[in-house]
XYZ file of C-alpha atoms in Angstrom:
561
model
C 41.790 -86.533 45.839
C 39.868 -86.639 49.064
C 36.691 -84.375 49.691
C 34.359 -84.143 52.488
C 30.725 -83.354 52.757
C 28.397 -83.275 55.817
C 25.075 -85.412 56.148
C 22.436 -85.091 58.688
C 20.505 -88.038 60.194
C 17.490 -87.362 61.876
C 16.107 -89.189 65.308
C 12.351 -89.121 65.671
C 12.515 -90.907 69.230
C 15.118 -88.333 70.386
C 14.145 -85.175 68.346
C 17.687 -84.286 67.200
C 19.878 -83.916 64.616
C 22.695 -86.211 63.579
C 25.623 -84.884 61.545
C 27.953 -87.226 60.208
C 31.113 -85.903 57.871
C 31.206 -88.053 54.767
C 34.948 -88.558 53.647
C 34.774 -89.704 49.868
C 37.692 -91.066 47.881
C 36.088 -92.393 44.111
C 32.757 -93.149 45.499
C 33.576 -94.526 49.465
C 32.478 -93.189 52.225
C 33.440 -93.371 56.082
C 31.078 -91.582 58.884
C 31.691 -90.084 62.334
C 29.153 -88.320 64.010
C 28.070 -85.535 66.404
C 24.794 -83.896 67.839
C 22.800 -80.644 67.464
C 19.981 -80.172 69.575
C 17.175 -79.237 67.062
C 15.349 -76.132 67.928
C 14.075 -73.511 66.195
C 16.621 -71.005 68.803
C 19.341 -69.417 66.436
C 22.510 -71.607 66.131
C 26.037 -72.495 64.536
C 26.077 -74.980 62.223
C 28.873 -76.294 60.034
C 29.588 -78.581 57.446
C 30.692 -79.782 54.117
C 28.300 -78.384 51.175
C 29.059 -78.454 47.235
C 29.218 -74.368 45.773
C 29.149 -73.867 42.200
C 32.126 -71.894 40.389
C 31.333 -71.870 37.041
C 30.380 -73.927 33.790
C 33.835 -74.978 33.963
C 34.748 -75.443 37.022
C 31.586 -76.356 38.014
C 30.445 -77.801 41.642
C 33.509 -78.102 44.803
C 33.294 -78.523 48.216
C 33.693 -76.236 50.970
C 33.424 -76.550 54.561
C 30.627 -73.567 55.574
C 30.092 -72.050 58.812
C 26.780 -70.241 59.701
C 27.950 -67.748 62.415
C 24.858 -66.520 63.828
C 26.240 -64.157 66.352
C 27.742 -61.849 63.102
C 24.865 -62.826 60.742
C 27.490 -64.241 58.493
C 27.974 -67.743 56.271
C 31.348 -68.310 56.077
C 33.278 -70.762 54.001
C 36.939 -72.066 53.524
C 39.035 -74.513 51.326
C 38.109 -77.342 53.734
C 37.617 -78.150 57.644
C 41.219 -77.632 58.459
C 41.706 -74.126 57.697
C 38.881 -72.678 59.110
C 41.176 -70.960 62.133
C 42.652 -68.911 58.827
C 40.820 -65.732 56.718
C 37.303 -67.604 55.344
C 37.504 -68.021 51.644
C 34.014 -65.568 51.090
C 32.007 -64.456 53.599
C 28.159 -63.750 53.124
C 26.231 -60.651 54.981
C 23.017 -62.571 55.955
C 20.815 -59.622 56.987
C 18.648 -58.879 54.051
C 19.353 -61.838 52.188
C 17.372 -64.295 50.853
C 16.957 -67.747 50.954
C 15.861 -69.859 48.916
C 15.403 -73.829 47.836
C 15.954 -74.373 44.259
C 13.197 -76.150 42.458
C 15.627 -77.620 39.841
C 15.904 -80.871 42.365
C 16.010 -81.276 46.008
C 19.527 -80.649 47.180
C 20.183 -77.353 45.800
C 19.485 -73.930 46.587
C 20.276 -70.326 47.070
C 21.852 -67.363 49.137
C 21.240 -63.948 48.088
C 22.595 -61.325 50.024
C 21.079 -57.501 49.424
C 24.528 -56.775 48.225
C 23.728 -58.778 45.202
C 26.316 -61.445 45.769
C 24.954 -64.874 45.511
C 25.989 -68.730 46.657
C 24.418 -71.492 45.036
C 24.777 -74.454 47.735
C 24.126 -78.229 47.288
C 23.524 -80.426 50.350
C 23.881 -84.382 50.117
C 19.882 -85.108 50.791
C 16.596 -83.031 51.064
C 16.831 -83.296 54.517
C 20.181 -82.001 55.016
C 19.130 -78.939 52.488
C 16.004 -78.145 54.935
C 18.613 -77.927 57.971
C 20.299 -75.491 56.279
C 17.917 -73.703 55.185
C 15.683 -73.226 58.041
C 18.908 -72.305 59.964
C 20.004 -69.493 57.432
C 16.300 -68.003 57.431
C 15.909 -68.005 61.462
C 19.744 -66.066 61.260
C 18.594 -64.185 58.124
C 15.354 -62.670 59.981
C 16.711 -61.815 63.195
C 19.809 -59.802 61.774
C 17.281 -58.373 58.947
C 15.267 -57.314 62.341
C 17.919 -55.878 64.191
C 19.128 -53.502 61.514
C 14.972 -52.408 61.163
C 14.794 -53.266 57.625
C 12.427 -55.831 57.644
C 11.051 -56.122 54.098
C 10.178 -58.752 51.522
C 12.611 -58.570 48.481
C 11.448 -59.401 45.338
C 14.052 -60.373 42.038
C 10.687 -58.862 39.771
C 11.597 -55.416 40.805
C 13.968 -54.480 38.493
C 10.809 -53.121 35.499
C 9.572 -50.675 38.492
C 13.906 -49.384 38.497
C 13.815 -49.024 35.099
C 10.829 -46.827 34.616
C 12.145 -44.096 37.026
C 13.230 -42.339 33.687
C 16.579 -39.881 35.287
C 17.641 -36.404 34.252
C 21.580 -36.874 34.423
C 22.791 -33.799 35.807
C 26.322 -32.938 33.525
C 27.626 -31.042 36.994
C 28.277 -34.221 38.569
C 30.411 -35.718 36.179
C 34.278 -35.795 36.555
C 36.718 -37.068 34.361
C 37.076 -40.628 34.130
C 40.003 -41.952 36.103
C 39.760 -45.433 35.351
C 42.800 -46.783 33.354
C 42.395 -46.837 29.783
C 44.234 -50.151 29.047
C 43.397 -53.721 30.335
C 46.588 -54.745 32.306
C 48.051 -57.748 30.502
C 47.667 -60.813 32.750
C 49.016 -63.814 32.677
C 45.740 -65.766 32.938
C 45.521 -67.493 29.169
C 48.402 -69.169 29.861
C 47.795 -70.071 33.287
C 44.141 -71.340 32.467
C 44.831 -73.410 29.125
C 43.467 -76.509 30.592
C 40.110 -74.974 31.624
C 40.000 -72.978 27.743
C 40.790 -76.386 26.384
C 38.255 -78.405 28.327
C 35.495 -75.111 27.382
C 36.655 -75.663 23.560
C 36.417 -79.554 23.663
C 32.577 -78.871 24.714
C 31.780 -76.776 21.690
C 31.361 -76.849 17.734
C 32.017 -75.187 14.872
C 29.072 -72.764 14.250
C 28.073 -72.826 17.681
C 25.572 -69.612 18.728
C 27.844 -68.467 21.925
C 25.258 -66.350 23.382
C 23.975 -68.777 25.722
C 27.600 -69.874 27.065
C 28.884 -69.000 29.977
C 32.599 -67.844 29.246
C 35.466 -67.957 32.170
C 35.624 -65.114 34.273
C 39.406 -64.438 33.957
C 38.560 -63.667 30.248
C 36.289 -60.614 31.098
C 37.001 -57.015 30.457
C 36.606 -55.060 33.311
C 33.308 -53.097 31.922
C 30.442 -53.629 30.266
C 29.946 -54.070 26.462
C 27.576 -50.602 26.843
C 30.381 -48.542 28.305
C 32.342 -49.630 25.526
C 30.233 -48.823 22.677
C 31.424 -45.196 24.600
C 34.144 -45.787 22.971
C 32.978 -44.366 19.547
C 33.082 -41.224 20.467
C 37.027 -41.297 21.876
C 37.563 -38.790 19.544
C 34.864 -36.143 19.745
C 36.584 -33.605 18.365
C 36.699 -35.247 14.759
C 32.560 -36.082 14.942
C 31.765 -32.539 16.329
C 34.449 -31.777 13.335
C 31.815 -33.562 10.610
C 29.295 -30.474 10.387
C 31.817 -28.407 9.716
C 32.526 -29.590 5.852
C 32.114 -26.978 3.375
C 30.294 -29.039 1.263
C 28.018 -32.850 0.948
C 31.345 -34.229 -0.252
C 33.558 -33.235 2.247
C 31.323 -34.123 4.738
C 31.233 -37.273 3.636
C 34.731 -37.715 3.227
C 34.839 -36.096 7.152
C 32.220 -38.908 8.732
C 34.337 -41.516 6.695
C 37.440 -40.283 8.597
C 35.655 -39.989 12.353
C 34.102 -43.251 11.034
C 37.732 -45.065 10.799
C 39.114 -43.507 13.216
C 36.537 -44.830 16.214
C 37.280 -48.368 16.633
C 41.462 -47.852 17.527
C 40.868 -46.325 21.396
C 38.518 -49.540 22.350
C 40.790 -51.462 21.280
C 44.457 -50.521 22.819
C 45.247 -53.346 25.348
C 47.501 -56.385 23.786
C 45.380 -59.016 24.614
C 41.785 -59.252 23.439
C 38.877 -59.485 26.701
C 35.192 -60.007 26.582
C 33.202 -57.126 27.977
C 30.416 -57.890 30.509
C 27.350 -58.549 28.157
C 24.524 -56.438 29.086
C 21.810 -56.881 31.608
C 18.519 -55.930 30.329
C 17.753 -52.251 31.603
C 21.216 -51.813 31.845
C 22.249 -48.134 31.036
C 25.314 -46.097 30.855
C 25.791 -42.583 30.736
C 29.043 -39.984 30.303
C 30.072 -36.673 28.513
C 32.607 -35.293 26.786
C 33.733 -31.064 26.463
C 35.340 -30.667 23.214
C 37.708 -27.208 23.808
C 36.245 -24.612 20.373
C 39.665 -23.714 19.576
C 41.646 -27.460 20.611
C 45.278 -27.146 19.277
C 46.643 -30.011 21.273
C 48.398 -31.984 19.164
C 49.013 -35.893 20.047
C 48.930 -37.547 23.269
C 45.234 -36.958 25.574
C 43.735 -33.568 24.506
C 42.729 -31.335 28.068
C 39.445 -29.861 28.224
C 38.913 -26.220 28.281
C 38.932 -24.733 31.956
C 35.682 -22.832 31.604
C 33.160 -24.888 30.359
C 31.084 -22.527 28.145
C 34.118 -22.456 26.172
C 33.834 -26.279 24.942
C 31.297 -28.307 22.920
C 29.145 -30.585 25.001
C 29.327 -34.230 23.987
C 26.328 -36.279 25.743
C 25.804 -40.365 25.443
C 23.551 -42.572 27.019
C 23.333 -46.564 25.889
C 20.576 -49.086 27.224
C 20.344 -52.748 27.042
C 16.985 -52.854 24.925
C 16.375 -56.439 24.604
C 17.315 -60.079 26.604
C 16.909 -62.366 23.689
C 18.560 -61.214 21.119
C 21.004 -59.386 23.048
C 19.919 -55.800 21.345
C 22.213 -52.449 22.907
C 20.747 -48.896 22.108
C 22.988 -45.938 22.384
C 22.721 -42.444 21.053
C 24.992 -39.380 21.794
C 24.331 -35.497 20.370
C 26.313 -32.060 20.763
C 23.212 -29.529 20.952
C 25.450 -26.589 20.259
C 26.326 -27.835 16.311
C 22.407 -29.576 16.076
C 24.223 -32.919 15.627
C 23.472 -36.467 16.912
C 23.602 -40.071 16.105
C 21.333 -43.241 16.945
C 22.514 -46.639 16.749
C 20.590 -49.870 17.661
C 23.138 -53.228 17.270
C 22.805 -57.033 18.458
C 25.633 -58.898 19.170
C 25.742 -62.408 17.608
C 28.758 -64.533 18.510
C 30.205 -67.966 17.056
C 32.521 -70.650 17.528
C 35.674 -70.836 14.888
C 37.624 -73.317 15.811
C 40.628 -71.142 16.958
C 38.723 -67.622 17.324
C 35.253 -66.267 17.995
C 33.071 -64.173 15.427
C 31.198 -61.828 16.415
C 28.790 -59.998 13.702
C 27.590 -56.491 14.809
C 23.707 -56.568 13.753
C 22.019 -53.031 13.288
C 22.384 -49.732 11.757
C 23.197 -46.098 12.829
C 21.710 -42.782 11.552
C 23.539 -39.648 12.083
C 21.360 -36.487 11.658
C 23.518 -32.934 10.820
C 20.233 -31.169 11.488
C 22.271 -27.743 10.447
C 22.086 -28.904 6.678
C 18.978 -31.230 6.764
C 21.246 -34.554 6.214
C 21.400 -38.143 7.559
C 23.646 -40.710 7.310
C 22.879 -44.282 7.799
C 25.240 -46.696 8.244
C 26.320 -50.272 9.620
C 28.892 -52.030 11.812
C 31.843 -54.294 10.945
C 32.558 -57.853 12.421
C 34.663 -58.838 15.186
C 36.911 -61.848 15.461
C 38.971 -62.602 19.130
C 41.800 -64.613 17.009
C 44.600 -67.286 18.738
C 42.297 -67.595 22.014
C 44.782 -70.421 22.850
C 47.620 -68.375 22.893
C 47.516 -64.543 23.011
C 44.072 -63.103 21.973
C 43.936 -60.593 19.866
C 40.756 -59.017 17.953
C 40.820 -58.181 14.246
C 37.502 -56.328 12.043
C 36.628 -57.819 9.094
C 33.480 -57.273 6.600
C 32.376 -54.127 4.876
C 30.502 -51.385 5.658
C 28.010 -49.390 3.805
C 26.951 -45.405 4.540
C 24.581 -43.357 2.337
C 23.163 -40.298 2.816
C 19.933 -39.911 0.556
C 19.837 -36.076 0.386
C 22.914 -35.544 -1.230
C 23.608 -38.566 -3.146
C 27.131 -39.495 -1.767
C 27.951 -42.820 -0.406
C 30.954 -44.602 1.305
C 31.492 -48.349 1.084
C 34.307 -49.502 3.583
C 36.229 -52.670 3.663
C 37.572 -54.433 7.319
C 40.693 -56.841 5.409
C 40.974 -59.919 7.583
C 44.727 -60.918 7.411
C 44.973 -64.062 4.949
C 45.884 -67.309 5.947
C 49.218 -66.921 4.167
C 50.952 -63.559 3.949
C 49.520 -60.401 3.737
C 49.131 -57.271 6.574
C 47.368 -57.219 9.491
C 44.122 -54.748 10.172
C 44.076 -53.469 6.953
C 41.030 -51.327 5.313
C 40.206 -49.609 2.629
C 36.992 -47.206 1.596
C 35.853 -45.308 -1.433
C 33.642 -42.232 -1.154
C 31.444 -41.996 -4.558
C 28.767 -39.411 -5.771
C 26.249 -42.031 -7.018
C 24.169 -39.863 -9.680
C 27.481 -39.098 -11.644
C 29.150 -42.648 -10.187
C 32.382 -40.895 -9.942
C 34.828 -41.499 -6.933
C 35.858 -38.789 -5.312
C 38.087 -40.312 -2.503
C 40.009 -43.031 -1.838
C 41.022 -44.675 1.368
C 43.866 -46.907 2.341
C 45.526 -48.110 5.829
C 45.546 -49.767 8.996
C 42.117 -49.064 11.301
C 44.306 -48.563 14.608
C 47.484 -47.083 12.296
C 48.220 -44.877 9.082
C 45.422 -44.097 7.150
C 46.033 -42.527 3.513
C 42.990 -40.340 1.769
C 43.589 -39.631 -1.578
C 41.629 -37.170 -3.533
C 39.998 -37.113 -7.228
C 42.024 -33.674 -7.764
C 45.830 -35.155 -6.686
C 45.209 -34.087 -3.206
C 46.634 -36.197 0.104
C 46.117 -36.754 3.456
C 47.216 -38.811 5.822
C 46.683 -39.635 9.427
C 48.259 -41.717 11.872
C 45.472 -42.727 14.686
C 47.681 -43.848 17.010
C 48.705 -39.529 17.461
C 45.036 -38.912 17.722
C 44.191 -36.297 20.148
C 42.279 -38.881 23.005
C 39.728 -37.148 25.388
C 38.445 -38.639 28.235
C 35.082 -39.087 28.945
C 33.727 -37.853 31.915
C 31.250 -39.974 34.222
C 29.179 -39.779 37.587
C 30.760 -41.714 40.607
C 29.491 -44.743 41.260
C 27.711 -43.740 44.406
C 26.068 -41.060 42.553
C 24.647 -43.392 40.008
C 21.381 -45.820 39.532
C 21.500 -49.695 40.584
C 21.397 -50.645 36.929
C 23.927 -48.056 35.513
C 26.851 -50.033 34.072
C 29.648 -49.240 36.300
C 27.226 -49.481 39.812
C 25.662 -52.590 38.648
C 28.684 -54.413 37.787
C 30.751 -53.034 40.809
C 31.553 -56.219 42.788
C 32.451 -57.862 39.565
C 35.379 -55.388 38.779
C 36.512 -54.912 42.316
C 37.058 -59.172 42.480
C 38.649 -58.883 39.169
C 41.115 -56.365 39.977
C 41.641 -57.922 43.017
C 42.299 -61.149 41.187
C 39.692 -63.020 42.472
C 38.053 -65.108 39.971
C 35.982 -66.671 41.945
C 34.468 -63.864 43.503
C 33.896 -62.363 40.245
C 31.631 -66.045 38.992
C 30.142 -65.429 42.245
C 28.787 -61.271 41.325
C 28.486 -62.123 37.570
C 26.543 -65.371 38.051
C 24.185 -63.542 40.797
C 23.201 -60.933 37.860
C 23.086 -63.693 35.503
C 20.271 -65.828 37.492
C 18.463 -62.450 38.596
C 17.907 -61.414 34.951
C 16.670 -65.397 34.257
C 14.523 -65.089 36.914
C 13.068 -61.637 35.938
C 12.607 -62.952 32.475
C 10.741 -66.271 33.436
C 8.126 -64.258 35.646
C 7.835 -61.889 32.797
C 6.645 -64.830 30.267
C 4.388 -66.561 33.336
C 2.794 -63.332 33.695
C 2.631 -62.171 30.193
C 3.958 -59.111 31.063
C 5.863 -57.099 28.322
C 9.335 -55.342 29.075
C 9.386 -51.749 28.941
C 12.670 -49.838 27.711
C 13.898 -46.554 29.620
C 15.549 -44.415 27.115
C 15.013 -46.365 23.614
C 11.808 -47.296 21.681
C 11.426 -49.775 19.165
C 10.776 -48.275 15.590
C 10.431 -51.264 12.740
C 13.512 -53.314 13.014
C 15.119 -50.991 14.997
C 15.360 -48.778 18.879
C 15.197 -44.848 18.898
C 16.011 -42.867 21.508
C 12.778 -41.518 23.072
C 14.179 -37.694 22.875
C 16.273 -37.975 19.915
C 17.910 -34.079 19.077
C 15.531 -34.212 15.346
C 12.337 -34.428 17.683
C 13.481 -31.295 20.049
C 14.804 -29.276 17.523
C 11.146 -29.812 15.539
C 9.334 -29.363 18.632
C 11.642 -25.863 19.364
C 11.205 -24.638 16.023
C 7.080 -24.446 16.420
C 7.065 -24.005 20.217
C 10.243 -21.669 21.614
C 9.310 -22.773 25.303
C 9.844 -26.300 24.263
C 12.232 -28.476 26.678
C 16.056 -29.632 25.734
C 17.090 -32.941 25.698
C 19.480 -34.604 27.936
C 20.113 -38.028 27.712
């Protein structure tokens, strides 16, 4: 294979710059030059210049053309094809440009759209050319559009502190598609899975590893903690049980019931992990008197005629990766707070991932809560066809009443045995007598049995589904979920992997960088939505608080998350 790069010589006696195109085969080169006057006037330039893809893929050339007339860097495959559509194109007015201090070759383009190319030149000297020429471009196009300004990758803490009132009125239904299309890309990309695989071991921490794009999920892991609450009927439902038993037995069935909708596509994808300050926010209306039965349940037409669902999540915490997200219905004085950290591992053949954290669910209408934990994850036959599978058990209490659930996630055994299998037993721990037994598949037929002869049983995949209902991008913050990780999803459903590094990397290095000022200038991050409580993150206007607050002061403010 046969790449080219450019290299600059530089004449003191004549003052100008020579470019040469270096053709390489295993380590030879061959030279031909031309001249550029050098001048600090605006000019073209072109050349051969390494980009970085990914961890995999890692550094390729590209032939790059700085068109200063359109303010644009432009790159293609290789010289040749540069008459044909340019590979990416970069909007240089607003950008910023910058030499890396990692060694003397590389260094940076970031546009104000967010995207990002990280460039290597062959010498120091060919790196300055470049760079000078993309800042004398950068400045005049950042003039001409009057936005002259200094941006700064440490604003992001200032963002985050702008503490928002989401107004419910601008949500619509969500239209994006429920499922992740199945792609072909596992097969297509075995070689680069198998080369990622060869460079890791058994144990391994995978927080710190950049994964392949075409892997990703097209959201991030925040939105899909939204996913709890696919069924808000059955949670709003929980309150409603005549007794501390059969509300037990009625969180135990939401409880089961939640992890099925997140999980419907046939072939398991990795969310986008969370940027810190990160936030996503949606609703649900949950119809008084639903009767839909199967299939996506409608919401009622006049509002005041439905339950109000609200949820807001936040990416708390860098290192560990901690999430925060709490969601309450106001009109049955019920809401639940849940802090979790992600820890993922290397197994050979899958990936672990252990959900670290707890949840408390307050029914504030009978003075109970309900703590609870999280089951592990495992992406199984990521060679083949992935496929995720919960395994682990699960432990909820509620103090006040006594009552107690422990649930068991069956991972399939190596030989025989059924897939997603689980099984739970609700007990009243001062008599130690179990009053209900559960049996089933988590995303098919689960069987509750009863201490007095009594069955139920319910088939999740019939679940009533109703759709959450979120702001349009444009009407949203730079770091909520679906705005902040925009360009990422548009390359991916475009099918442009590369694009997608590009966007996803950009984020990546911009949180890095955010982080390393942070530490240099001892300055301590500050959450939007969630503060830390022992061990854990509370929401900072949990429902408990308001209703406390309302109950000694009648003019006291509602939440809204």
């Amino acid at each position: 294979m046969q790449v080219e790069t450019a290299g600059i010589r530089v004449s003191e006696s004549e003052n100008k710059l020579d470019v040469h195109t270096q053709s390489s085969t295993q380590g030879s080169f061959r030279t031909s030059s031309k001249s550029w006057q050098y001048s600090d006037h605006m000019e073209n330039v072109d050349g051969y210049l390494m980009k970085y893809t990914n961890l995999v893929t890692g550094w390729q050339y590209r032939f790059f053309v700085l068109n200063n007339e359109a303010g644009l860097l432009e790159y293609f495959v290789n010289e040749q094809s540069r008459l044909q559509k340019p590979r990416g194109t970069l909007p240089l007015a607003g950008a910023v440009i910058s030499p890396s201090d990692e060694d003397s070759h590389t260094f940076t383009v970031n546009a104000i759209s967010g995207e990002q190319y990280k460039l290597r030149a062959t010498d120091a000297k060919e790196r300055q050319h470049w760079v000078s020429r993309l800042q004398i471009c950068t400045q005049h196009h950042t003039e001409a559009m009057g936005k002259v300004r200094k941006p700064s990758v440490y604003s992001l803490n200032a963002l985050v502190l702008e503490q928002e009132d989401i107004d419910a009125e601008e949500e619509l239904e969500d239209s994006c598609p429920a499922e992740e299309e199945d792609l072909g890309a596992v097969e297509e990309e075995r070689s680069v899975i198998l080369h990622l695989l060869s460079q890791l071991k058994l144990g391994m921490d995978l927080t710190r590893v950049v994964l392949p794009t075409f892997i990703l999920e097209k959201r991030s892991l925040l939105e899909m903690y939204a996913d709890f609450m696919s069924h808000p009927d059955l949670f709003v439902a929980i309150t409603d049980g005549a007794g501390p038993m059969e509300r037990m037995v009625q969180f135990v069935e939401y409880y089961l019931t939640s992890f099925h909708e997140g999980r419907k596509g046939a072939i398991a994808k990795k969310p986008y992990n969370p940027i810190i300050g990160e936030t996503f926010h949606c609703s649900w209306r949950v119809p008084k008197m639903a009767t839909s039965q199967g299939g996506i349940q409608k919401e009622g037409s006049n509002p005041s005629d439905c339950y109000h669902l609200r949820f807001v999540a936040e990416q708390v915490s860098h290192h560990p990766p901690v999430s925060g997200f709490y969601a309450e219905c106001q009109e049955r004085q019920m809401c639940v707070n849940t802090h979790v950290w992600t820890k993922s591992k290397f197994m050979g053949m899958s990936i672990g991932v252990s959900m670290i954290g707890e949840g408390n669910l307050h029914l504030l209408e009978h003075g109970e809560e309900y703590t609870f934990t999280l089951p592990s994850a495992y992406a199984r036959s990521i060679l083949t066809v992935p496929w995720v599978e919960l395994g682990g058990k699960v432990n909820v209490n509620c103090a006040k009443t006594g009552y107690s659930a422990a649930i068991t996630f069956q991972t399939k055994p190596f030989y025989g045995g059924k897939l997603h299998r689980v099984n739970a037993e609700v007990k009243h721990n001062p008599t130690n007598s179990v009053v209900c037994r559960v049996q089933g598949e988590w995303n098919g037929v689960l069987e509750f049995s009863y201490c007095n002869g009594d069955t139920r049983v319910i088939d999740v995949t019939k679940l009533p589904v109703t759709r959450k209902r979120v702001r349009p991008s444009d009407r949203q913050g730079p770091y909520e979920s679906r705005r902040l990780w925009q360009h990422v999803t548009e390359s991916l459903q475009q099918r442009d992997m590369e694009k997608a590094t590009e966007h996803k990397r950009f984020l990546e290095e911009r949180q890095r960088k955010e982080e390393r000022h942070r530490t240099e200038t001892e300055t301590p991050w500050r959450t939007k939505y969630f503060e830390r409580k022992g061990e854990g993150w509370v929401y900072h206007k949990p429902l408990w608080k308001i209703v406390s607050g309302r109950s000694s002061s009648p003019a006291a403010s509602q939440a809204n998350p």
